[in-house]
Amino acid sequence: MSDCFWNSVERILLVLHKSLKMASALMHEKVWLDKNVYNEAEKNYYESLNKSQISPLVAGSSLASEVAKARQHIKNSLECMDSVATLAGVPNTEINNKLNKLEQENVELKKAMDDLRKLVISLQARVDSIGTTGVSKPQEAAPKAAKDDQESDDGVDLFGSDDEEESAEAAKIREERLAAYNSKKAKKPVLIAKSNIILDVKPWDDETDMKAMEASVRKIETDGLLWGAAKLVPLAFGIHKLQISCVVEDDKVSVDWLTEEIEKIEDFVQSVDIAAFNKV
């Protein structure tokens, strides 16, 4: 019994010794006493892990923004260089192309103008040659006839011969030809300058007798005046104006005289305007 007792006591002592030893070891640990500190450390640890995972994305976006900024800077620099080059006189391709095109068009226009000038000069020379040919030939007949007369006088026969009769006959033929030419020239029609005029004759009010006004206008007659068609054109508030055409010879009838004559019809006419004026 004593042996068993002492064995049990020994075992109990060993257990107590181990418990005391564990307790002494746990006395130096601060995990349970500083739990908040360890929780904060754990939180910081996991936050650092999350930041390390997000940082590549942030770095990528920042890199893209930096690249965009660099591109914009390069673009601005190139534009600035273009402006500086333009100010410094460096040739621009587009401007040079436009200038070359304008120069080419200018050359073509000059060539066309030279061709037109040459054509006008040639036509003028031709007209002058035709005019001198048509006029000078009859006039040249007189000097030629005088020369023939002088030659005939140089060889005159004092004793009389048939040469006098021949010279008289030649002079007669020459005079007949000159008379025929002058008559032909006199019969040539002379170009008469004419103008086609359209007049707007305005009445006093809507009660004006437009037919009587037209009849009064047509009563104006003179040499070189020919009245044409007429019509009524509405103005406003029921008032119409008389639009009448006429053909006048410029040398015989003036526009001022015609308008003054129409304005003299004070019973019907308020004013006269020229709507159109064309040379015929």
mmCIF file of C-alpha atoms in Angstrom:
data_model
loop_
_atom_site.group_PDB
_atom_site.id
_atom_site.type_symbol
_atom_site.label_atom_id
_atom_site.label_comp_id
_atom_site.label_asym_id
_atom_site.label_seq_id
_atom_site.Cartn_x
_atom_site.Cartn_y
_atom_site.Cartn_z
ATOM 1 C CA MET A 1 0.000 0.000 0.000
ATOM 2 C CA SER A 2 2.846 2.305 0.805
ATOM 3 C CA ASP A 3 4.502 1.747 -2.529
ATOM 4 C CA CYS A 4 1.322 2.466 -4.407
ATOM 5 C CA PHE A 5 0.739 5.565 -2.373
ATOM 6 C CA TRP A 6 4.130 6.921 -2.969
ATOM 7 C CA ASN A 7 3.893 6.212 -6.695
ATOM 8 C CA SER A 8 0.668 8.180 -6.884
ATOM 9 C CA VAL A 9 2.175 11.040 -4.960
ATOM 10 C CA GLU A 10 5.191 11.017 -7.276
ATOM 11 C CA ARG A 11 2.935 11.173 -10.294
ATOM 12 C CA ILE A 12 0.952 14.031 -8.852
ATOM 13 C CA LEU A 13 4.138 15.919 -8.137
ATOM 14 C CA LEU A 14 5.344 15.384 -11.699
ATOM 15 C CA VAL A 15 2.078 16.723 -13.047
ATOM 16 C CA LEU A 16 2.267 19.727 -10.756
ATOM 17 C CA HIS A 17 5.865 20.307 -11.793
ATOM 18 C CA LYS A 18 4.915 20.287 -15.454
ATOM 19 C CA SER A 19 1.970 22.642 -14.812
ATOM 20 C CA LEU A 20 4.192 25.036 -12.905
ATOM 21 C CA LYS A 21 6.763 24.865 -15.681
ATOM 22 C CA MET A 22 4.066 25.723 -18.341
ATOM 23 C CA ALA A 23 2.727 28.481 -16.211
ATOM 24 C CA SER A 24 6.166 29.961 -15.789
ATOM 25 C CA ALA A 25 6.656 29.780 -19.572
ATOM 26 C CA LEU A 26 3.314 31.458 -20.259
ATOM 27 C CA MET A 27 4.129 34.211 -17.840
ATOM 28 C CA HIS A 28 6.660 35.614 -20.336
ATOM 29 C CA GLU A 29 4.153 35.592 -23.362
ATOM 30 C CA LYS A 30 2.217 38.834 -24.134
ATOM 31 C CA VAL A 31 -0.034 37.519 -26.933
ATOM 32 C CA TRP A 32 -3.140 37.482 -24.897
ATOM 33 C CA LEU A 33 -2.316 40.633 -23.022
ATOM 34 C CA ASP A 34 -1.526 42.735 -26.207
ATOM 35 C CA LYS A 35 -4.225 41.253 -28.434
ATOM 36 C CA ASN A 36 -5.223 44.638 -29.928
ATOM 37 C CA VAL A 37 -1.663 45.272 -31.030
ATOM 38 C CA TYR A 38 -1.440 41.941 -32.762
ATOM 39 C CA ASN A 39 -4.833 42.460 -34.421
ATOM 40 C CA GLU A 40 -3.669 45.839 -35.810
ATOM 41 C CA ALA A 41 -0.477 44.234 -37.082
ATOM 42 C CA GLU A 42 -2.457 41.504 -38.811
ATOM 43 C CA LYS A 43 -4.736 44.131 -40.392
ATOM 44 C CA ASN A 44 -1.759 46.114 -41.696
ATOM 45 C CA TYR A 45 -0.258 42.930 -43.081
ATOM 46 C CA TYR A 46 -3.334 42.076 -45.139
ATOM 47 C CA GLU A 47 -3.719 45.683 -46.311
ATOM 48 C CA SER A 48 -0.137 45.650 -47.548
ATOM 49 C CA LEU A 49 -0.895 42.433 -49.446
ATOM 50 C CA ASN A 50 -3.927 44.110 -51.140
ATOM 51 C CA LYS A 51 -1.872 47.186 -52.052
ATOM 52 C CA SER A 52 0.788 45.039 -53.639
ATOM 53 C CA GLN A 53 -1.891 43.428 -55.836
ATOM 54 C CA ILE A 54 -3.535 46.753 -56.843
ATOM 55 C CA SER A 55 -0.298 48.652 -57.455
ATOM 56 C CA PRO A 56 0.375 47.088 -60.918
ATOM 57 C CA LEU A 57 -3.045 48.343 -62.147
ATOM 58 C CA VAL A 58 -2.426 51.809 -60.740
ATOM 59 C CA ALA A 59 1.023 51.819 -62.251
ATOM 60 C CA GLY A 60 -0.431 50.793 -65.630
ATOM 61 C CA SER A 61 -3.021 53.606 -65.615
ATOM 62 C CA SER A 62 -0.440 56.161 -64.541
ATOM 63 C CA LEU A 63 1.877 54.924 -67.294
ATOM 64 C CA ALA A 64 -0.906 55.309 -69.886
ATOM 65 C CA SER A 65 -1.608 58.849 -68.704
ATOM 66 C CA GLU A 66 2.084 59.675 -68.897
ATOM 67 C CA VAL A 67 2.249 58.278 -72.443
ATOM 68 C CA ALA A 68 -0.787 60.400 -73.444
ATOM 69 C CA LYS A 69 0.823 63.466 -71.933
ATOM 70 C CA ALA A 70 4.045 62.744 -73.813
ATOM 71 C CA ARG A 71 2.156 62.379 -77.105
ATOM 72 C CA GLN A 72 0.301 65.671 -76.574
ATOM 73 C CA HIS A 73 3.580 67.361 -75.748
ATOM 74 C CA ILE A 74 5.160 66.015 -78.954
ATOM 75 C CA LYS A 75 2.157 67.173 -80.972
ATOM 76 C CA ASN A 76 2.329 70.656 -79.486
ATOM 77 C CA SER A 77 6.043 70.774 -80.156
ATOM 78 C CA LEU A 78 5.549 69.805 -83.808
ATOM 79 C CA GLU A 79 2.849 72.458 -84.261
ATOM 80 C CA CYS A 80 5.109 75.012 -82.674
ATOM 81 C CA MET A 81 7.947 73.955 -84.981
ATOM 82 C CA ASP A 82 5.632 74.325 -88.024
ATOM 83 C CA SER A 83 4.675 77.831 -86.984
ATOM 84 C CA VAL A 84 8.294 78.712 -86.309
ATOM 85 C CA ALA A 85 9.324 77.256 -89.657
ATOM 86 C CA THR A 86 6.621 79.292 -91.393
ATOM 87 C CA LEU A 87 7.781 82.463 -89.687
ATOM 88 C CA ALA A 88 11.405 81.665 -90.474
ATOM 89 C CA GLY A 89 10.617 81.267 -94.179
ATOM 90 C CA VAL A 90 10.849 77.476 -94.387
ATOM 91 C CA PRO A 91 8.803 76.432 -97.462
ATOM 92 C CA ASN A 92 5.423 74.771 -96.868
ATOM 93 C CA THR A 93 4.389 72.067 -99.320
ATOM 94 C CA GLU A 94 0.728 73.041 -99.496
ATOM 95 C CA ILE A 95 1.489 76.733 -99.936
ATOM 96 C CA ASN A 96 4.095 75.937 -102.594
ATOM 97 C CA ASN A 97 1.574 73.821 -104.491
ATOM 98 C CA LYS A 98 -0.983 76.640 -104.435
ATOM 99 C CA LEU A 99 1.619 79.178 -105.541
ATOM 100 C CA ASN A 100 2.755 76.920 -108.380
ATOM 101 C CA LYS A 101 -0.850 76.457 -109.484
ATOM 102 C CA LEU A 102 -1.468 80.200 -109.435
ATOM 103 C CA GLU A 103 1.711 80.835 -111.409
ATOM 104 C CA GLN A 104 0.668 78.272 -114.004
ATOM 105 C CA GLU A 105 -2.789 79.834 -114.339
ATOM 106 C CA ASN A 106 -1.167 83.253 -114.644
ATOM 107 C CA VAL A 107 1.059 81.986 -117.457
ATOM 108 C CA GLU A 108 -1.955 80.498 -119.242
ATOM 109 C CA LEU A 109 -3.895 83.756 -118.889
ATOM 110 C CA LYS A 110 -0.958 85.738 -120.256
ATOM 111 C CA LYS A 111 -0.714 83.375 -123.203
ATOM 112 C CA ALA A 112 -4.452 83.697 -123.882
ATOM 113 C CA MET A 113 -4.189 87.493 -123.686
ATOM 114 C CA ASP A 114 -1.253 87.487 -126.122
ATOM 115 C CA ASP A 115 -3.212 85.305 -128.538
ATOM 116 C CA LEU A 116 -6.218 87.615 -128.313
ATOM 117 C CA ARG A 117 -4.000 90.657 -128.830
ATOM 118 C CA LYS A 118 -2.427 89.086 -131.914
ATOM 119 C CA LEU A 119 -5.860 88.173 -133.257
ATOM 120 C CA VAL A 120 -7.167 91.700 -132.740
ATOM 121 C CA ILE A 121 -4.091 93.182 -134.403
ATOM 122 C CA SER A 122 -4.451 90.850 -137.386
ATOM 123 C CA LEU A 123 -8.170 91.667 -137.703
ATOM 124 C CA GLN A 124 -7.439 95.388 -137.482
ATOM 125 C CA ALA A 125 -4.786 95.072 -140.156
ATOM 126 C CA ARG A 126 -7.183 93.123 -142.335
ATOM 127 C CA VAL A 127 -9.928 95.711 -141.879
ATOM 128 C CA ASP A 128 -7.496 98.508 -142.658
ATOM 129 C CA SER A 129 -6.292 96.705 -145.770
ATOM 130 C CA ILE A 130 -9.875 96.146 -146.916
ATOM 131 C CA GLY A 131 -10.701 99.817 -146.289
ATOM 132 C CA THR A 132 -7.665 101.107 -148.130
ATOM 133 C CA THR A 133 -8.230 98.684 -150.986
ATOM 134 C CA GLY A 134 -11.826 99.740 -151.435
ATOM 135 C CA VAL A 135 -11.133 103.471 -151.230
ATOM 136 C CA SER A 136 -7.667 104.053 -152.538
ATOM 137 C CA LYS A 137 -8.016 102.309 -155.860
ATOM 138 C CA PRO A 138 -10.363 104.906 -157.352
ATOM 139 C CA GLN A 139 -8.279 107.673 -155.832
ATOM 140 C CA GLU A 140 -5.123 106.208 -157.345
ATOM 141 C CA ALA A 141 -6.714 106.492 -160.741
ATOM 142 C CA ALA A 142 -6.349 110.270 -160.749
ATOM 143 C CA PRO A 143 -2.545 110.326 -160.190
ATOM 144 C CA LYS A 144 -2.202 107.581 -162.736
ATOM 145 C CA ALA A 145 -4.311 109.563 -165.189
ATOM 146 C CA ALA A 146 -2.223 112.676 -164.484
ATOM 147 C CA LYS A 147 0.886 110.672 -165.140
ATOM 148 C CA ASP A 148 -0.587 109.424 -168.401
ATOM 149 C CA ASP A 149 -1.501 112.976 -169.310
ATOM 150 C CA GLN A 150 2.020 114.146 -168.526
ATOM 151 C CA GLU A 151 3.486 111.395 -170.652
ATOM 152 C CA SER A 152 1.076 112.262 -173.414
ATOM 153 C CA ASP A 153 2.031 115.935 -173.083
ATOM 154 C CA ASP A 154 5.696 115.041 -173.336
ATOM 155 C CA GLY A 155 5.057 113.362 -176.636
ATOM 156 C CA VAL A 156 2.574 115.907 -177.987
ATOM 157 C CA ASP A 157 2.496 116.348 -181.710
ATOM 158 C CA LEU A 158 2.511 120.023 -182.562
ATOM 159 C CA PHE A 159 1.199 119.343 -186.003
ATOM 160 C CA GLY A 160 -1.754 117.367 -184.729
ATOM 161 C CA SER A 161 -2.347 113.616 -184.603
ATOM 162 C CA ASP A 162 -4.737 110.958 -183.328
ATOM 163 C CA ASP A 163 -3.146 110.946 -179.842
ATOM 164 C CA GLU A 164 -5.337 113.837 -178.692
ATOM 165 C CA GLU A 165 -8.459 111.945 -179.539
ATOM 166 C CA GLU A 166 -7.225 108.867 -177.725
ATOM 167 C CA SER A 167 -6.301 110.848 -174.566
ATOM 168 C CA ALA A 168 -9.683 112.606 -174.590
ATOM 169 C CA GLU A 169 -11.439 109.266 -174.890
ATOM 170 C CA ALA A 170 -9.360 107.820 -172.022
ATOM 171 C CA ALA A 171 -10.190 110.833 -169.833
ATOM 172 C CA LYS A 172 -13.879 110.384 -170.635
ATOM 173 C CA ILE A 173 -13.763 106.726 -169.668
ATOM 174 C CA ARG A 174 -11.945 107.597 -166.458
ATOM 175 C CA GLU A 175 -14.542 110.220 -165.555
ATOM 176 C CA GLU A 176 -17.361 107.779 -166.214
ATOM 177 C CA ARG A 177 -15.746 105.212 -163.939
ATOM 178 C CA LEU A 178 -15.261 107.780 -161.176
ATOM 179 C CA ALA A 179 -18.875 108.886 -161.493
ATOM 180 C CA ALA A 180 -20.089 105.269 -161.286
ATOM 181 C CA TYR A 181 -17.999 104.657 -158.174
ATOM 182 C CA ASN A 182 -19.242 107.820 -156.456
ATOM 183 C CA SER A 183 -22.862 106.958 -157.210
ATOM 184 C CA LYS A 184 -22.367 103.443 -155.893
ATOM 185 C CA LYS A 185 -20.785 104.809 -152.738
ATOM 186 C CA ALA A 186 -23.630 107.275 -152.280
ATOM 187 C CA LYS A 187 -26.221 104.489 -152.538
ATOM 188 C CA LYS A 188 -24.548 102.489 -149.733
ATOM 189 C CA PRO A 189 -26.900 102.529 -146.692
ATOM 190 C CA VAL A 190 -25.661 104.444 -143.668
ATOM 191 C CA LEU A 191 -25.839 102.658 -140.326
ATOM 192 C CA ILE A 192 -28.329 104.430 -138.041
ATOM 193 C CA ALA A 193 -27.859 104.073 -134.289
ATOM 194 C CA LYS A 194 -31.108 103.118 -132.570
ATOM 195 C CA SER A 195 -32.112 102.277 -129.007
ATOM 196 C CA ASN A 196 -34.929 100.198 -127.560
ATOM 197 C CA ILE A 197 -36.349 101.862 -124.421
ATOM 198 C CA ILE A 198 -38.934 100.557 -121.929
ATOM 199 C CA LEU A 199 -40.559 103.286 -119.848
ATOM 200 C CA ASP A 200 -42.511 102.986 -116.576
ATOM 201 C CA VAL A 201 -45.199 105.666 -116.512
ATOM 202 C CA LYS A 202 -46.768 105.991 -113.038
ATOM 203 C CA PRO A 203 -50.214 107.544 -112.466
ATOM 204 C CA TRP A 204 -51.382 109.714 -109.582
ATOM 205 C CA ASP A 205 -53.757 107.182 -107.987
ATOM 206 C CA ASP A 206 -55.941 104.163 -108.646
ATOM 207 C CA GLU A 207 -58.669 106.356 -110.172
ATOM 208 C CA THR A 208 -56.493 107.472 -113.088
ATOM 209 C CA ASP A 209 -57.810 106.408 -116.492
ATOM 210 C CA MET A 210 -54.926 104.226 -117.721
ATOM 211 C CA LYS A 211 -56.287 103.912 -121.274
ATOM 212 C CA ALA A 212 -56.524 107.661 -121.608
ATOM 213 C CA MET A 213 -53.002 107.984 -120.208
ATOM 214 C CA GLU A 214 -51.637 105.479 -122.759
ATOM 215 C CA ALA A 215 -53.411 107.320 -125.568
ATOM 216 C CA SER A 216 -51.923 110.621 -124.404
ATOM 217 C CA VAL A 217 -48.438 109.113 -124.324
ATOM 218 C CA ARG A 218 -48.803 107.703 -127.825
ATOM 219 C CA LYS A 219 -49.806 111.138 -129.095
ATOM 220 C CA ILE A 220 -46.200 112.243 -128.636
ATOM 221 C CA GLU A 221 -44.788 111.976 -132.144
ATOM 222 C CA THR A 222 -41.547 113.084 -133.727
ATOM 223 C CA ASP A 223 -39.128 111.994 -136.422
ATOM 224 C CA GLY A 224 -37.135 108.954 -135.219
ATOM 225 C CA LEU A 225 -39.686 107.820 -132.567
ATOM 226 C CA LEU A 226 -41.673 104.596 -132.914
ATOM 227 C CA TRP A 227 -43.993 103.395 -130.093
ATOM 228 C CA GLY A 228 -44.268 99.675 -129.356
ATOM 229 C CA ALA A 229 -46.261 97.368 -127.098
ATOM 230 C CA ALA A 230 -47.614 98.436 -123.710
ATOM 231 C CA LYS A 231 -49.034 96.695 -120.632
ATOM 232 C CA LEU A 232 -50.267 97.492 -117.123
ATOM 233 C CA VAL A 233 -48.099 96.303 -114.230
ATOM 234 C CA PRO A 234 -49.545 96.272 -110.671
ATOM 235 C CA LEU A 235 -47.752 98.408 -108.085
ATOM 236 C CA ALA A 236 -49.657 98.458 -104.767
ATOM 237 C CA PHE A 237 -53.096 99.229 -103.288
ATOM 238 C CA GLY A 238 -54.785 98.637 -106.628
ATOM 239 C CA ILE A 239 -52.536 101.098 -108.476
ATOM 240 C CA HIS A 240 -51.050 100.040 -111.841
ATOM 241 C CA LYS A 241 -48.265 101.566 -113.863
ATOM 242 C CA LEU A 242 -48.083 101.780 -117.646
ATOM 243 C CA GLN A 243 -45.039 99.970 -119.066
ATOM 244 C CA ILE A 244 -44.576 100.989 -122.688
ATOM 245 C CA SER A 245 -41.731 100.320 -125.140
ATOM 246 C CA CYS A 246 -40.405 102.435 -127.968
ATOM 247 C CA VAL A 247 -37.560 102.542 -130.501
ATOM 248 C CA VAL A 248 -35.739 105.839 -131.028
ATOM 249 C CA GLU A 249 -32.985 107.030 -133.330
ATOM 250 C CA ASP A 250 -30.170 108.260 -131.098
ATOM 251 C CA ASP A 251 -29.276 111.195 -133.344
ATOM 252 C CA LYS A 252 -32.863 112.497 -133.548
ATOM 253 C CA VAL A 253 -34.529 111.672 -130.187
ATOM 254 C CA SER A 254 -32.976 111.983 -126.724
ATOM 255 C CA VAL A 255 -34.238 110.116 -123.675
ATOM 256 C CA ASP A 256 -34.385 113.284 -121.590
ATOM 257 C CA TRP A 257 -36.585 115.020 -124.135
ATOM 258 C CA LEU A 258 -38.929 112.006 -124.291
ATOM 259 C CA THR A 259 -39.338 111.748 -120.506
ATOM 260 C CA GLU A 260 -39.935 115.490 -120.234
ATOM 261 C CA GLU A 261 -42.633 115.324 -122.899
ATOM 262 C CA ILE A 262 -44.407 112.484 -121.066
ATOM 263 C CA GLU A 263 -44.199 114.278 -117.706
ATOM 264 C CA LYS A 264 -45.945 117.265 -119.308
ATOM 265 C CA ILE A 265 -49.138 115.165 -119.272
ATOM 266 C CA GLU A 266 -49.832 116.285 -115.704
ATOM 267 C CA ASP A 267 -53.482 115.194 -115.673
ATOM 268 C CA PHE A 268 -52.473 111.503 -115.765
ATOM 269 C CA VAL A 269 -48.709 111.154 -115.234
ATOM 270 C CA GLN A 270 -47.013 111.457 -111.840
ATOM 271 C CA SER A 271 -43.494 110.343 -112.856
ATOM 272 C CA VAL A 272 -41.549 108.481 -115.564
ATOM 273 C CA ASP A 273 -38.739 105.966 -115.026
ATOM 274 C CA ILE A 274 -36.518 104.113 -117.492
ATOM 275 C CA ALA A 275 -37.028 100.369 -116.924
ATOM 276 C CA ALA A 276 -34.672 99.179 -119.684
ATOM 277 C CA PHE A 277 -32.334 100.731 -122.275
ATOM 278 C CA ASN A 278 -30.756 98.607 -125.025
ATOM 279 C CA LYS A 279 -28.934 99.437 -128.214
ATOM 280 C CA VAL A 280 -30.490 97.984 -131.360
#
